[in-house]
Coordinates of C-alpha atoms in Angstrom, one line a residue:
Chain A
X1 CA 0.0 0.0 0.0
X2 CA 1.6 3.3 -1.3
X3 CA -0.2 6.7 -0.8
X4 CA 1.4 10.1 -2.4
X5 CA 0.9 13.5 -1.0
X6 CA 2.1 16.5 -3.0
X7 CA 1.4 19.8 -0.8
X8 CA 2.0 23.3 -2.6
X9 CA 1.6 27.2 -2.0
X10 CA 3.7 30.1 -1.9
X11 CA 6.9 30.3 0.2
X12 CA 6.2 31.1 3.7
X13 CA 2.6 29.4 3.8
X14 CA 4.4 26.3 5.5
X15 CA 4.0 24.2 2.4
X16 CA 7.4 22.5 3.5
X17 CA 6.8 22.0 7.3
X18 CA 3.7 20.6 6.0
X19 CA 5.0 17.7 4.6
X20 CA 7.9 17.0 6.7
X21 CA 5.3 16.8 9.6
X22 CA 3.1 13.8 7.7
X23 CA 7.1 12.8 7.2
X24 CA 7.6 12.3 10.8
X25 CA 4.7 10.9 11.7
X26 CA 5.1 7.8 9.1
X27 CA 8.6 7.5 10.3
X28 CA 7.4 6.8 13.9
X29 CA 4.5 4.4 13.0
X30 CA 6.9 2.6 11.1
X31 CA 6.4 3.3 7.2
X32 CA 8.8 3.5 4.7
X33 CA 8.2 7.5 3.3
X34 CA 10.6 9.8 1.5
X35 CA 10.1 13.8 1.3
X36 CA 11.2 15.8 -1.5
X37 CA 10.9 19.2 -2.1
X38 CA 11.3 21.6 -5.0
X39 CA 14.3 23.3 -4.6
X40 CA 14.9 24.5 -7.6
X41 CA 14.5 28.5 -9.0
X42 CA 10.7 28.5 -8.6
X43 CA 11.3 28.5 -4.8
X44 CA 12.3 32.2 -5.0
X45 CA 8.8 34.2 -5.4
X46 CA 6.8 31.6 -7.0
X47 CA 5.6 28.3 -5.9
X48 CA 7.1 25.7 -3.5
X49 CA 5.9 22.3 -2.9
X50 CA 7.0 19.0 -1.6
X51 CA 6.0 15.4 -2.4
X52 CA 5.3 12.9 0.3
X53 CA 5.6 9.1 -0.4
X54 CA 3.9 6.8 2.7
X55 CA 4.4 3.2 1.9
X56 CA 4.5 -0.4 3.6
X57 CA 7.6 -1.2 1.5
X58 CA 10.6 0.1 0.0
X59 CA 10.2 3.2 -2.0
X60 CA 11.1 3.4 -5.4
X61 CA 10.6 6.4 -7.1
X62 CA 10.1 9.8 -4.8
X63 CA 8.8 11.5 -7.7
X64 CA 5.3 10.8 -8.6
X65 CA 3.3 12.2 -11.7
X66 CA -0.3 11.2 -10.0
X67 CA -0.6 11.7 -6.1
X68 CA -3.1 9.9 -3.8
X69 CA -4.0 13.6 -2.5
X70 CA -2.8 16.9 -3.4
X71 CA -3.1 20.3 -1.5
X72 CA -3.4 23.2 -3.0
X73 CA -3.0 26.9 -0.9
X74 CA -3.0 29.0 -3.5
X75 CA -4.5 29.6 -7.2
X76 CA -1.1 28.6 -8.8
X77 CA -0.7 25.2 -7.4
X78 CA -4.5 24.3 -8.5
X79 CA -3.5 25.0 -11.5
X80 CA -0.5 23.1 -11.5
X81 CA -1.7 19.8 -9.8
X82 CA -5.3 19.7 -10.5
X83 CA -5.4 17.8 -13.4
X84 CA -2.5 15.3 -11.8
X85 CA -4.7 13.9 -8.6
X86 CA -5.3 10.5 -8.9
X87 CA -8.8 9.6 -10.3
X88 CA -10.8 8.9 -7.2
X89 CA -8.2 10.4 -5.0
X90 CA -8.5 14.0 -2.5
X91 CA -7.4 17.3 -3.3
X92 CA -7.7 20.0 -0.9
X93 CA -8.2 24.0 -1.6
X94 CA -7.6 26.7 0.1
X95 CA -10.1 28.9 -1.2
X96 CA -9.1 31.8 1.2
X97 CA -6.3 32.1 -1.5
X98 CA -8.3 30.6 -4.7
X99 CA -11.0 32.2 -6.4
X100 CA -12.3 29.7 -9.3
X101 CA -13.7 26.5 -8.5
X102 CA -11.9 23.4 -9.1
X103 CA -13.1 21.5 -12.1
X104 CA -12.2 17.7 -11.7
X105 CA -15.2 15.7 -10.8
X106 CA -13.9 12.2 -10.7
X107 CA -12.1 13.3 -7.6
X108 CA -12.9 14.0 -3.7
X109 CA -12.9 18.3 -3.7
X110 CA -12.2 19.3 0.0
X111 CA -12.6 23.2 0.0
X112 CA -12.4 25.5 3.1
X113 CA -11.3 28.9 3.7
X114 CA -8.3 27.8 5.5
X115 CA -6.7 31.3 6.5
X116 CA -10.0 32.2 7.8
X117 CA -9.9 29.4 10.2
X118 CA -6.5 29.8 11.0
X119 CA -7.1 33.4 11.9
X120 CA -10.3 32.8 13.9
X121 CA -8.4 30.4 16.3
X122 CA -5.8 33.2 16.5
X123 CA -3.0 31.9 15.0
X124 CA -3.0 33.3 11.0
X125 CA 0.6 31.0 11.2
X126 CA -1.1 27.6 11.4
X127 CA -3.0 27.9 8.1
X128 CA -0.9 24.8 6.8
X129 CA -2.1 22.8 9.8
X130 CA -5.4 23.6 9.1
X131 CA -5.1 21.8 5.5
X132 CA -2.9 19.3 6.8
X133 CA -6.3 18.3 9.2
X134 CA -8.3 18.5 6.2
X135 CA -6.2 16.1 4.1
X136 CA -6.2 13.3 7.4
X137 CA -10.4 14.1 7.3
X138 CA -10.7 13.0 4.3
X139 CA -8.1 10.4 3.3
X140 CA -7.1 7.5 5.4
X141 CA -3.3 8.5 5.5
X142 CA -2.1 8.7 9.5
X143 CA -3.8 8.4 13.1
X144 CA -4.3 12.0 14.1
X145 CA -3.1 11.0 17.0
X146 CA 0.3 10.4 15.9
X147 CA 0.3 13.7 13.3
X148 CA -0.7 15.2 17.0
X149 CA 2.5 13.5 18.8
X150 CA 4.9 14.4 15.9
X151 CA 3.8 17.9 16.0
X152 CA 5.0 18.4 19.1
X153 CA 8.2 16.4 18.9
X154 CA 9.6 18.2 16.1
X155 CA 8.5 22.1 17.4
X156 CA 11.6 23.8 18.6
X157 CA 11.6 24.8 21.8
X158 CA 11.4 28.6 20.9
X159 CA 7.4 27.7 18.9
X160 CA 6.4 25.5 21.8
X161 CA 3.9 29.0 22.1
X162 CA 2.3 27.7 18.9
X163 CA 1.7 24.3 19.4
X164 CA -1.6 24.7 21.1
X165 CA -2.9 26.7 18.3
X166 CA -1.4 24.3 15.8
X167 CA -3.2 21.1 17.1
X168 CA -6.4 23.3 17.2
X169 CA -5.9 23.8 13.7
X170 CA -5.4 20.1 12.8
X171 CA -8.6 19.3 14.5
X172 CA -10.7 22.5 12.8
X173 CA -9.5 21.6 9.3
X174 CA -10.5 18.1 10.6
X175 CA -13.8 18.5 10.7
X176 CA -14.1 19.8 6.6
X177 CA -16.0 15.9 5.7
X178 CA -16.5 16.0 2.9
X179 CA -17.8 12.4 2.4
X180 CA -16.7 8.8 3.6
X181 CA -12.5 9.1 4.0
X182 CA -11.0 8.0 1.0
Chain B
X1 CA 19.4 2.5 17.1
X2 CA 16.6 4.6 16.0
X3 CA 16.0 6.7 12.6
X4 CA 15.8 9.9 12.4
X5 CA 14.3 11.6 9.4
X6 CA 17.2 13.4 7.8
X7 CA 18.3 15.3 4.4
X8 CA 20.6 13.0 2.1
X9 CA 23.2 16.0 1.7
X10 CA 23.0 16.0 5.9
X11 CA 23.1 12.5 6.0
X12 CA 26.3 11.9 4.0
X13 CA 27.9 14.5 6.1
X14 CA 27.0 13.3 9.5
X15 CA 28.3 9.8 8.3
X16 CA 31.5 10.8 7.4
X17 CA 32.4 12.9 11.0
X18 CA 31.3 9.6 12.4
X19 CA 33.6 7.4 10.7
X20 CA 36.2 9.1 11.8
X21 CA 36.6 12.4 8.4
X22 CA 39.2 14.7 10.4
X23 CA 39.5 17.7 7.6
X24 CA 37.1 18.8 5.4
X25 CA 37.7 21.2 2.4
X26 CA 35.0 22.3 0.2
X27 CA 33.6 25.3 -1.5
X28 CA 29.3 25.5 -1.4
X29 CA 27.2 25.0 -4.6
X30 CA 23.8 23.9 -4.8
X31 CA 22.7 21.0 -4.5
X32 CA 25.2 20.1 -2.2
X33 CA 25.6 22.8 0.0
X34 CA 24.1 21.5 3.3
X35 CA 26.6 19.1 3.5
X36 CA 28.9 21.5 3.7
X37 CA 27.1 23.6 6.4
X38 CA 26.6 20.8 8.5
X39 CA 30.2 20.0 8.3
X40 CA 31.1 24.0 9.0
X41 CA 29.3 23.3 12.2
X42 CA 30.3 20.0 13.6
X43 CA 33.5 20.0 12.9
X44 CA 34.6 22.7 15.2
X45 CA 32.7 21.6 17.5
X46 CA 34.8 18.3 17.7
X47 CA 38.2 20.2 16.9
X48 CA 38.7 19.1 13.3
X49 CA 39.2 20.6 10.6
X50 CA 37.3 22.6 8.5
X51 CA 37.8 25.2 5.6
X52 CA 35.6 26.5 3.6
X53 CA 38.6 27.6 0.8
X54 CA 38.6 30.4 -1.8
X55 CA 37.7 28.0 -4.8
X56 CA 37.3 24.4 -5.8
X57 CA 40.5 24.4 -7.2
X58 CA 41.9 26.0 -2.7
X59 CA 40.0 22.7 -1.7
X60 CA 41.2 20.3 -3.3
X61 CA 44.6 21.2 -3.0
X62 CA 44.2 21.7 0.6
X63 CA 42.4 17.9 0.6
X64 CA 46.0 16.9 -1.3
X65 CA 47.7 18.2 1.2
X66 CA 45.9 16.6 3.6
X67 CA 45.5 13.6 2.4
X68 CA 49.6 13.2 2.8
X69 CA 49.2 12.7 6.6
X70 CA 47.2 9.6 6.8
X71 CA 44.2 11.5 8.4
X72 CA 40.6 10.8 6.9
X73 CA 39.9 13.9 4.6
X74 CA 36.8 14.8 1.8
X75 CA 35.6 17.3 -0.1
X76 CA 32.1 17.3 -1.8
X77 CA 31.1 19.5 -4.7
X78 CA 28.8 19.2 -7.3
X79 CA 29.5 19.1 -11.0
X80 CA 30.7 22.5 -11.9
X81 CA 32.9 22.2 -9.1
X82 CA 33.8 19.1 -9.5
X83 CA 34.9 19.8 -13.1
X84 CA 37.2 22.4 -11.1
X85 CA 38.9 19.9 -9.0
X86 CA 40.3 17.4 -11.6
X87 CA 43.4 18.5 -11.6
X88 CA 44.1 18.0 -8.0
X89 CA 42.4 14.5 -8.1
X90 CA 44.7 13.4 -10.5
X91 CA 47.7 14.6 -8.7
X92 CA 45.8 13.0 -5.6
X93 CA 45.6 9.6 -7.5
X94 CA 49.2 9.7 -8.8
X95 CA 50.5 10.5 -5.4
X96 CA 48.4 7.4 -4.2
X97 CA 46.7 8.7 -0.8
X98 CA 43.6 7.9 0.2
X99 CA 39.9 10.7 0.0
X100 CA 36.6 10.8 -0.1
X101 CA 34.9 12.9 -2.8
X102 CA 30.8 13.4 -2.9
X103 CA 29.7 14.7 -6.4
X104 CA 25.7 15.9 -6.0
X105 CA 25.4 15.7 -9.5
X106 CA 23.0 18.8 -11.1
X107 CA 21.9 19.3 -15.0
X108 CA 23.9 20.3 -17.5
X109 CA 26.8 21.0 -19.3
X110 CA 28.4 23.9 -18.3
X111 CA 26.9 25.9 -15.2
X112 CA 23.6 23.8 -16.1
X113 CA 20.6 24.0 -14.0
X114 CA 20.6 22.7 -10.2
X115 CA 18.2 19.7 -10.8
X116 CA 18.6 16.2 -10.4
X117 CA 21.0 14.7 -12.9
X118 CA 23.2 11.4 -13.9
X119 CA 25.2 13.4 -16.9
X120 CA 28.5 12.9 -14.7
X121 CA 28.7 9.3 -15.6
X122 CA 31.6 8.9 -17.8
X123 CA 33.4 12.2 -16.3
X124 CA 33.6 10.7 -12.9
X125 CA 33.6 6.9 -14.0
X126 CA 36.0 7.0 -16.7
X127 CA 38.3 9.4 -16.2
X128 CA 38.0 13.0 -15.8
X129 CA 41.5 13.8 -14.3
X130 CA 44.3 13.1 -16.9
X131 CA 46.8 10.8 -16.5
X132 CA 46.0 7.0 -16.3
X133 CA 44.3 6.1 -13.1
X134 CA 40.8 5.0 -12.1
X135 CA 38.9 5.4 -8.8
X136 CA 36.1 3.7 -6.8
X137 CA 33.0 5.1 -7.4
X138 CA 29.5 4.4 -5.7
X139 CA 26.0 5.5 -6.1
X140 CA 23.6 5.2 -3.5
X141 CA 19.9 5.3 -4.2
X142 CA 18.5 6.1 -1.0
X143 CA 19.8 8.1 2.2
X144 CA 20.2 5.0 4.4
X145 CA 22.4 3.9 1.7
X146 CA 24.6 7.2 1.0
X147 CA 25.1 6.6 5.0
X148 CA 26.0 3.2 4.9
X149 CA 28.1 4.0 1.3
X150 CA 29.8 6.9 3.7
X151 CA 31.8 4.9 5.8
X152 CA 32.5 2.3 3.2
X153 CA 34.0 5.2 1.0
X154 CA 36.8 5.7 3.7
X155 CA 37.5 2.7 4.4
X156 CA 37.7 1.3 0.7
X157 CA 40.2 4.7 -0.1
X158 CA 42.6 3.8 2.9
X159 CA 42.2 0.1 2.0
X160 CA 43.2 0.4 -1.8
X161 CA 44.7 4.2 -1.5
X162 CA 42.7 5.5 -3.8
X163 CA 40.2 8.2 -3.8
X164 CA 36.6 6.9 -3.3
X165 CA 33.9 9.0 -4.9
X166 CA 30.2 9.0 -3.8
X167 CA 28.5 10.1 -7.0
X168 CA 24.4 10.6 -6.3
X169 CA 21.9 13.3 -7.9
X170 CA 20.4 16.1 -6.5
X171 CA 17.7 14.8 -5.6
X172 CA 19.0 12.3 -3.4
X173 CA 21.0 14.9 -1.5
X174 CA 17.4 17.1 -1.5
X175 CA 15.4 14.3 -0.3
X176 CA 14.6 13.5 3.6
X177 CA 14.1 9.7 4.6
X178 CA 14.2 7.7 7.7
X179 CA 18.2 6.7 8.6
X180 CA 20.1 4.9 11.0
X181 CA 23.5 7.0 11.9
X182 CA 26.1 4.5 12.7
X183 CA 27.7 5.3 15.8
X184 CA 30.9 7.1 16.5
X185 CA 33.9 5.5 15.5
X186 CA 37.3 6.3 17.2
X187 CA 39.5 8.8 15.3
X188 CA 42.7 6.3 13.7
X189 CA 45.9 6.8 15.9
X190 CA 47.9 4.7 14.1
X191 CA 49.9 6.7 11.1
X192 CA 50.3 4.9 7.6
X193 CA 53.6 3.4 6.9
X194 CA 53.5 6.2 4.0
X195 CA 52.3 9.5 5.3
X196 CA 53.9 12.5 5.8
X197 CA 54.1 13.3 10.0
X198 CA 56.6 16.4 9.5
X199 CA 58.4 14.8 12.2
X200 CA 62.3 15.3 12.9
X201 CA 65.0 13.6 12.4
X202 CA 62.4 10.7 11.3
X203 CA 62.8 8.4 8.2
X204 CA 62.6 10.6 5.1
X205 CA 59.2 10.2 3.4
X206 CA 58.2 11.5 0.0
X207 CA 54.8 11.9 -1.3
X208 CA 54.6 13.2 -4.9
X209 CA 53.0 13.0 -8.6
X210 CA 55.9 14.0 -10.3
X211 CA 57.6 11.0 -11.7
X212 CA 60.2 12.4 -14.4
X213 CA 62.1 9.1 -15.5
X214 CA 59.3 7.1 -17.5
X215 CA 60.3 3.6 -16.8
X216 CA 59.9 4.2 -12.9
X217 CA 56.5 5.9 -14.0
X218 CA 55.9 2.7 -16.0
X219 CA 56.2 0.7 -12.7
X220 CA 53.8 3.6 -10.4
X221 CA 51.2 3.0 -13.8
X222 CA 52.0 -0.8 -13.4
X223 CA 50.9 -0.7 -9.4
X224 CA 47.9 0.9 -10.0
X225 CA 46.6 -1.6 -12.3
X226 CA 47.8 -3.9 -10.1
X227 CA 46.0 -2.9 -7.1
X228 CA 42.4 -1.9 -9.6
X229 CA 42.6 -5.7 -10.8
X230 CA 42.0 -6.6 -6.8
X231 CA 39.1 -3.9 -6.8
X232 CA 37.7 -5.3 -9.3
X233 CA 38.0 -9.2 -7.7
X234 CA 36.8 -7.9 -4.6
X235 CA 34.3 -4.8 -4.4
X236 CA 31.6 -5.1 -6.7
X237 CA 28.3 -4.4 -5.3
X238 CA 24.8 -4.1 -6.8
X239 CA 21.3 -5.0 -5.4
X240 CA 18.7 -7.1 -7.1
X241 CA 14.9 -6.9 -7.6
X242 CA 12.7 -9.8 -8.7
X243 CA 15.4 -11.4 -10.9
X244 CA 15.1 -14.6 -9.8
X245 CA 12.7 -15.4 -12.7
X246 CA 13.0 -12.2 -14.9
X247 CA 12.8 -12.9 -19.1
X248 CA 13.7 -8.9 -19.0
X249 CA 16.3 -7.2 -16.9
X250 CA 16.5 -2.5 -16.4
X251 CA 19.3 -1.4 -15.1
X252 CA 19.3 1.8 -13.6
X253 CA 21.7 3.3 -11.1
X254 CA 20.7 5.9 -8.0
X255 CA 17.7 7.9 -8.2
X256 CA 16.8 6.6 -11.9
X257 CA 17.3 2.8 -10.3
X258 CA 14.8 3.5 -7.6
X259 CA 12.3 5.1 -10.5
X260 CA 13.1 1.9 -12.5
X261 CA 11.6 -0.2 -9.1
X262 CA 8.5 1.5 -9.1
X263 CA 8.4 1.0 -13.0
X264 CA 8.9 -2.9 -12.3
X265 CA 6.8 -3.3 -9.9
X266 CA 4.1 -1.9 -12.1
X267 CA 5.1 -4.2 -14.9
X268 CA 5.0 -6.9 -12.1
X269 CA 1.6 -6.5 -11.8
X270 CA 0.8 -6.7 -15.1
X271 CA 2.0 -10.0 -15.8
X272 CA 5.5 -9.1 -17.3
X273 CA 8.8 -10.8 -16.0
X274 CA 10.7 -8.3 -15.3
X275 CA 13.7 -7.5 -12.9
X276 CA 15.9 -4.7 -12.0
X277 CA 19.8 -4.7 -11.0
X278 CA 20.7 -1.7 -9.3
X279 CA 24.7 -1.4 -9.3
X280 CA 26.0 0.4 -6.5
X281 CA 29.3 0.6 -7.3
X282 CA 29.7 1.5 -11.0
X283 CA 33.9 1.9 -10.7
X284 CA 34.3 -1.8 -10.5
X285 CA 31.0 -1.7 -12.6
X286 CA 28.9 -4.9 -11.9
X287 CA 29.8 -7.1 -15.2
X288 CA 30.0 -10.3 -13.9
X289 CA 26.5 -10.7 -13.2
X290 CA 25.4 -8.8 -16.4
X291 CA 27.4 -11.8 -18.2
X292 CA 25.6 -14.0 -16.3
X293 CA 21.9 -12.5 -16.6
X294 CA 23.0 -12.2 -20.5
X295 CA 22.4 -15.9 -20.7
X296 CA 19.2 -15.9 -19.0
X297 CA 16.7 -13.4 -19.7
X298 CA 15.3 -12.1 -22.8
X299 CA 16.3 -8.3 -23.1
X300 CA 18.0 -5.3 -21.3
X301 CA 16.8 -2.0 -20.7
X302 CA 19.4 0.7 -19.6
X303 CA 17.7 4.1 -17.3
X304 CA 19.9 6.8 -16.8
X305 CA 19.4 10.2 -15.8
X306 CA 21.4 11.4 -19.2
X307 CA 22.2 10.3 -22.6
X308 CA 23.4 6.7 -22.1
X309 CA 26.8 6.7 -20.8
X310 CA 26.3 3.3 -18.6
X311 CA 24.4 2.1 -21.2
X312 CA 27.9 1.5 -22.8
X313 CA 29.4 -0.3 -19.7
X314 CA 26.1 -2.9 -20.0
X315 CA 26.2 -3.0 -23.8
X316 CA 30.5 -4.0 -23.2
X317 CA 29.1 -6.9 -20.8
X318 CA 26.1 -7.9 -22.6
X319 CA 28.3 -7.8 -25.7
X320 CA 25.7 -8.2 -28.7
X321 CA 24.2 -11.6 -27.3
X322 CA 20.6 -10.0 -26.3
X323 CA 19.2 -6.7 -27.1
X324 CA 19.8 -3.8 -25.1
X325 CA 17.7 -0.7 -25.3
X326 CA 18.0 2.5 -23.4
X327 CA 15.7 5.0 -22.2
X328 CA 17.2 8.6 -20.6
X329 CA 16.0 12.1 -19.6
X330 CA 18.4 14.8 -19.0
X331 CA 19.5 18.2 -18.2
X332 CA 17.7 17.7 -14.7
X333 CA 14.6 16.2 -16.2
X334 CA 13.7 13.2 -13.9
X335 CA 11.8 10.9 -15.7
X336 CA 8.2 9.3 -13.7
X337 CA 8.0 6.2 -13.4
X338 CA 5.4 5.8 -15.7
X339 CA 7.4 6.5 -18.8
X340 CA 9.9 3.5 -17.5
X341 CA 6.9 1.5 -17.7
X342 CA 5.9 2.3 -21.3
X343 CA 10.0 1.5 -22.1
X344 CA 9.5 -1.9 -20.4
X345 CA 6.7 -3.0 -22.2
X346 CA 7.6 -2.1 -25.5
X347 CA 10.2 -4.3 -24.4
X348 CA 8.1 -7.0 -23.6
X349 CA 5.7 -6.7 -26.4
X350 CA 7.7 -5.5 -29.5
X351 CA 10.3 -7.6 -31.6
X352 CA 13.6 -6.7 -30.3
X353 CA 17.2 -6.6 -32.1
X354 CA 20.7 -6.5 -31.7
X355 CA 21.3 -4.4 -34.6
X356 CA 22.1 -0.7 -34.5
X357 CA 22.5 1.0 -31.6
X358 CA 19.5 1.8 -29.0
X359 CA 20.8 5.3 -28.5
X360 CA 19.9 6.5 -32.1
X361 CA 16.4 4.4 -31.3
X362 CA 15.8 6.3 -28.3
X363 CA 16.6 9.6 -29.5
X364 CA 14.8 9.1 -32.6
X365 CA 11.2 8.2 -30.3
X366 CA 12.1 11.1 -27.5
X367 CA 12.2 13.7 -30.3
X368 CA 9.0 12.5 -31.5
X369 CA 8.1 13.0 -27.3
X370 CA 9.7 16.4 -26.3
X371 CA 10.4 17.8 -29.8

């Protein structure tokens, strides 16, 4: 069993952290997952993103052309990995940053104002765990409780402040069902 | 011992203080950098040496250097800057001490692009410094494997006195995976019967390159064939996937191996008997077991991250007794796994020949691809 994450947004929305955190967690429940970003020139003003590969076996390629789940937190990443989601797989929008809908049927459309949120539970900062909780919603991916445990293993010391806020989040985006989990 | 999730270019660097690297010299160039800047903070804080130097070419001299005193020493570049260092890693070779290179191989030629590439084949593998010598090289695919290849570089470059490259793409030295760190190995006390101590009144020791009366040269050239002929006997490594009944056989090395597994596995599924063998070192390259796959299976196909320069290694062990075909992207283009699969089954489903050569095939169906 494989599953294929591919999280993207501007530099600075967390779009990294993101991923290293769903990362962590399959490290510690014992999955074979790699974590690749895109380091290259688009990282400076345009889009970043990194893929996530969760599997039960050895990985082979890091790379993948069509991810289990992709999220999207801004209009330039749905444009760029809409049309790659698996068929029958989850893609998340921010639609605080997007303002067209998505057009992909054949797929599960999780949408939710995710800065919004963020702000609301008073921490603007933790928009990328609010999409992070909407992904584990939605797609059967990794115990929350583990996401939850990784979290605050790998905050530093000086954003301990934060961790409250950021579980909050994970739980708020959470709560965006959309349908059955994938 | 647990894993820790960890960057390869971090990795490779916290391997190499471990087993024991006492000076490090480098200059920083993406996609290698962090190796650098973890090294740049560990080191002092163990009281070895570190130097970030005014230029490829200060570093590897300063590696040379060195290198003369028995001590485990690396650099680590990436392409550009390798190209930079070949002088000094020829002199390094004919003065015949031991080092540790890493080459995070980007696109290119020239100052390229800073993505994932394999174009460095035939530049590190066959040559690249002038002067007849030739040097271990070994491509990890993974970041538990450029850790474990780490240790095995130093040891493998004292063993043989050679210098040991670790040759892996960018995305391998981009890429975070779960990895055990070996532990801490004690720093070597005891000095090589060779190196250079700049002690007084001690034996006289010489360590040079410059060998101006040719027959003695001759007999330097004659050792170092010598000592490659037990390389070659003793440290080939590969790893192989589902070959035990495989009619066809892809051999990919590094990141384009690991896509080639996924490719397989795919194939797997869809009824075709297929295999893949991973080399891991590709200086001794792994002929022995291309010979004897040759007489089993049906038909190679060769993934490389550039234009086919293993390919020519696997064609030189196949040697025209099954078809080989290749199928590259370049420039810091990573091919999916996807188009490996296509490849694979054309393989399996198409006449094949050993006519011609599958480079000009290739080419001839990517242009149709890419334009």
């Amino acid at each position: 069993m494989q599953q294929e994450v591919i999280i993207a947004g501007f530099g600075g929305q967390g779009v990294l952290f993101a991923g290293r955190l769903l990362a962590y967690t399959a490290m510690e429940v014992g999955k074979a997952v790699t974590w690749i970003p895109s380091y290259g020139p688009e990282m400076r003003g345009g889009t970043a993103n990194c893929t996530v590969v969760i599997s039960d076996e050895e990985i082979g390629s890091p790379f993948v052309k069509n991810p289990t789940a992709v999220i999207a937190m801004n209009k330039p990443s749905l444009d760029k990995f809409e049309q790659l989601v698996a068929p029958g797989g989850v893609l998340v929008v921010n639609s605080s940053m997007i303002d067209r809908p998505v057009e992909r049927t054949d797929i599960h459309v999780v949408s939710l104002p995710a800065n919004e949120i963020a702000e609301a539970l008073g921490s603007s900062r933790s928009v990328n765990m609010v999409v992070v909780g909407a992904l584990l919603g939605n797609l059967d991916l990794l115990p929350m409780e583990a996401v939850e445990k990784a979290l605050e293993a790998h905050t530093p010391e000086r954003h301990k402040r934060f961790l409250k806020g950021n579980v909050e989040a994970l739980h708020k985006g959470a709560e965006h069902r959309v349908a059955e989990k994938v | 011992m647990t894993k820790e999730l960890i960057k390869g270019n971090t990795a490779v660097a916290e391997a190499a203080l471990r087993a024991g690297l006492e000076a490090y010299f480098g200059y920083p160039i993406t996609p290698q950098t962090e190796l650098l800047e973890h090294l740049s903070a560990r080191m002092p804080e163990l009281g070895r040496a570190f130097v970030q130097a005014e230029s490829e070419l200060g570093a590897i001299n300063m590696v040379y250097g060195a290198a003369c005193t028995g001590k485990r020493v690396m650099t680590s570049s990436s392409s550009p800057g390798v190209s930079l260092m070949m002088e000094g890693l020829s002199y390094i070779a004919g003065t015949e001490v031991p080092m540790v290179l890493v080459d995070v191989v980007r696109g290119g030629p020239g100052l390229g692009n800073i993505a994932p590439a394999q174009g460095d084949y035939n530049q590190i593998v066959h040559g690249g410094g002038h002067g007849d010598y030739r040097l271990i090289v070994l491509a990890p695919a993974s970041v538990q494997e450029a850790v474990d290849l780490t240790a095995l570089a130093f040891d493998l470059a004292e063993k043989y006195r050679t210098i040991t490259t670790i040759m892996m793409d960018g995305s391998i030295g981009q890429m975070m995976e779960p990895a055990e760190l070996p532990p801490f190995q004690p720093l070597k006390e005891e000095i090589p019967a060779w190196a250079v101590r700049g002690a007084k009144d001690g034996e006289k020791r010489v360590l040079t390159s410059i060998n101006l009366d040719p027959p003695t040269q001759e007999v330097m050239n004659l050792r170092l064939m010598t000592t490659w002929q037990k390389i070659e006997a003793n440290e080939v490594r590969w790893k192989g996937y589902h070959l035990d009944d495989a009619e066809y056989v892809v051999v990919g090395f590094g990141t384009a191996g690991r896509i080639a597994l996924s490719a397989v596995r795919a194939a797997r599924e869809q009824g075709i008997k297929v295999g893949l063998l991973r080399p891991i070192t590709l200086a001794p390259f792994p002929a022995e077991i291309l010979d004897e796959l040759t007489e089993k299976v049906k038909a190679f196909l060769v993934v490389e991250m550039n234009t086919g320069q293993m390919l020519e290694d696997v064609r030189l062990a196949v040697r025209g007794r099954k078809p080989v075909e290749f199928f590259g992207r370049m420039g810091g283009v990573v091919p999916f796994p996807d188009e490996v699969l296509t490849e694979i089954r054309r393989l399996a489903t198409e006449p094949q020949t050993t006519a011609g050569h599958p480079r000009d095939r290739w080419l001839a169906r990517l242009t149709e691809t890419i334009g």
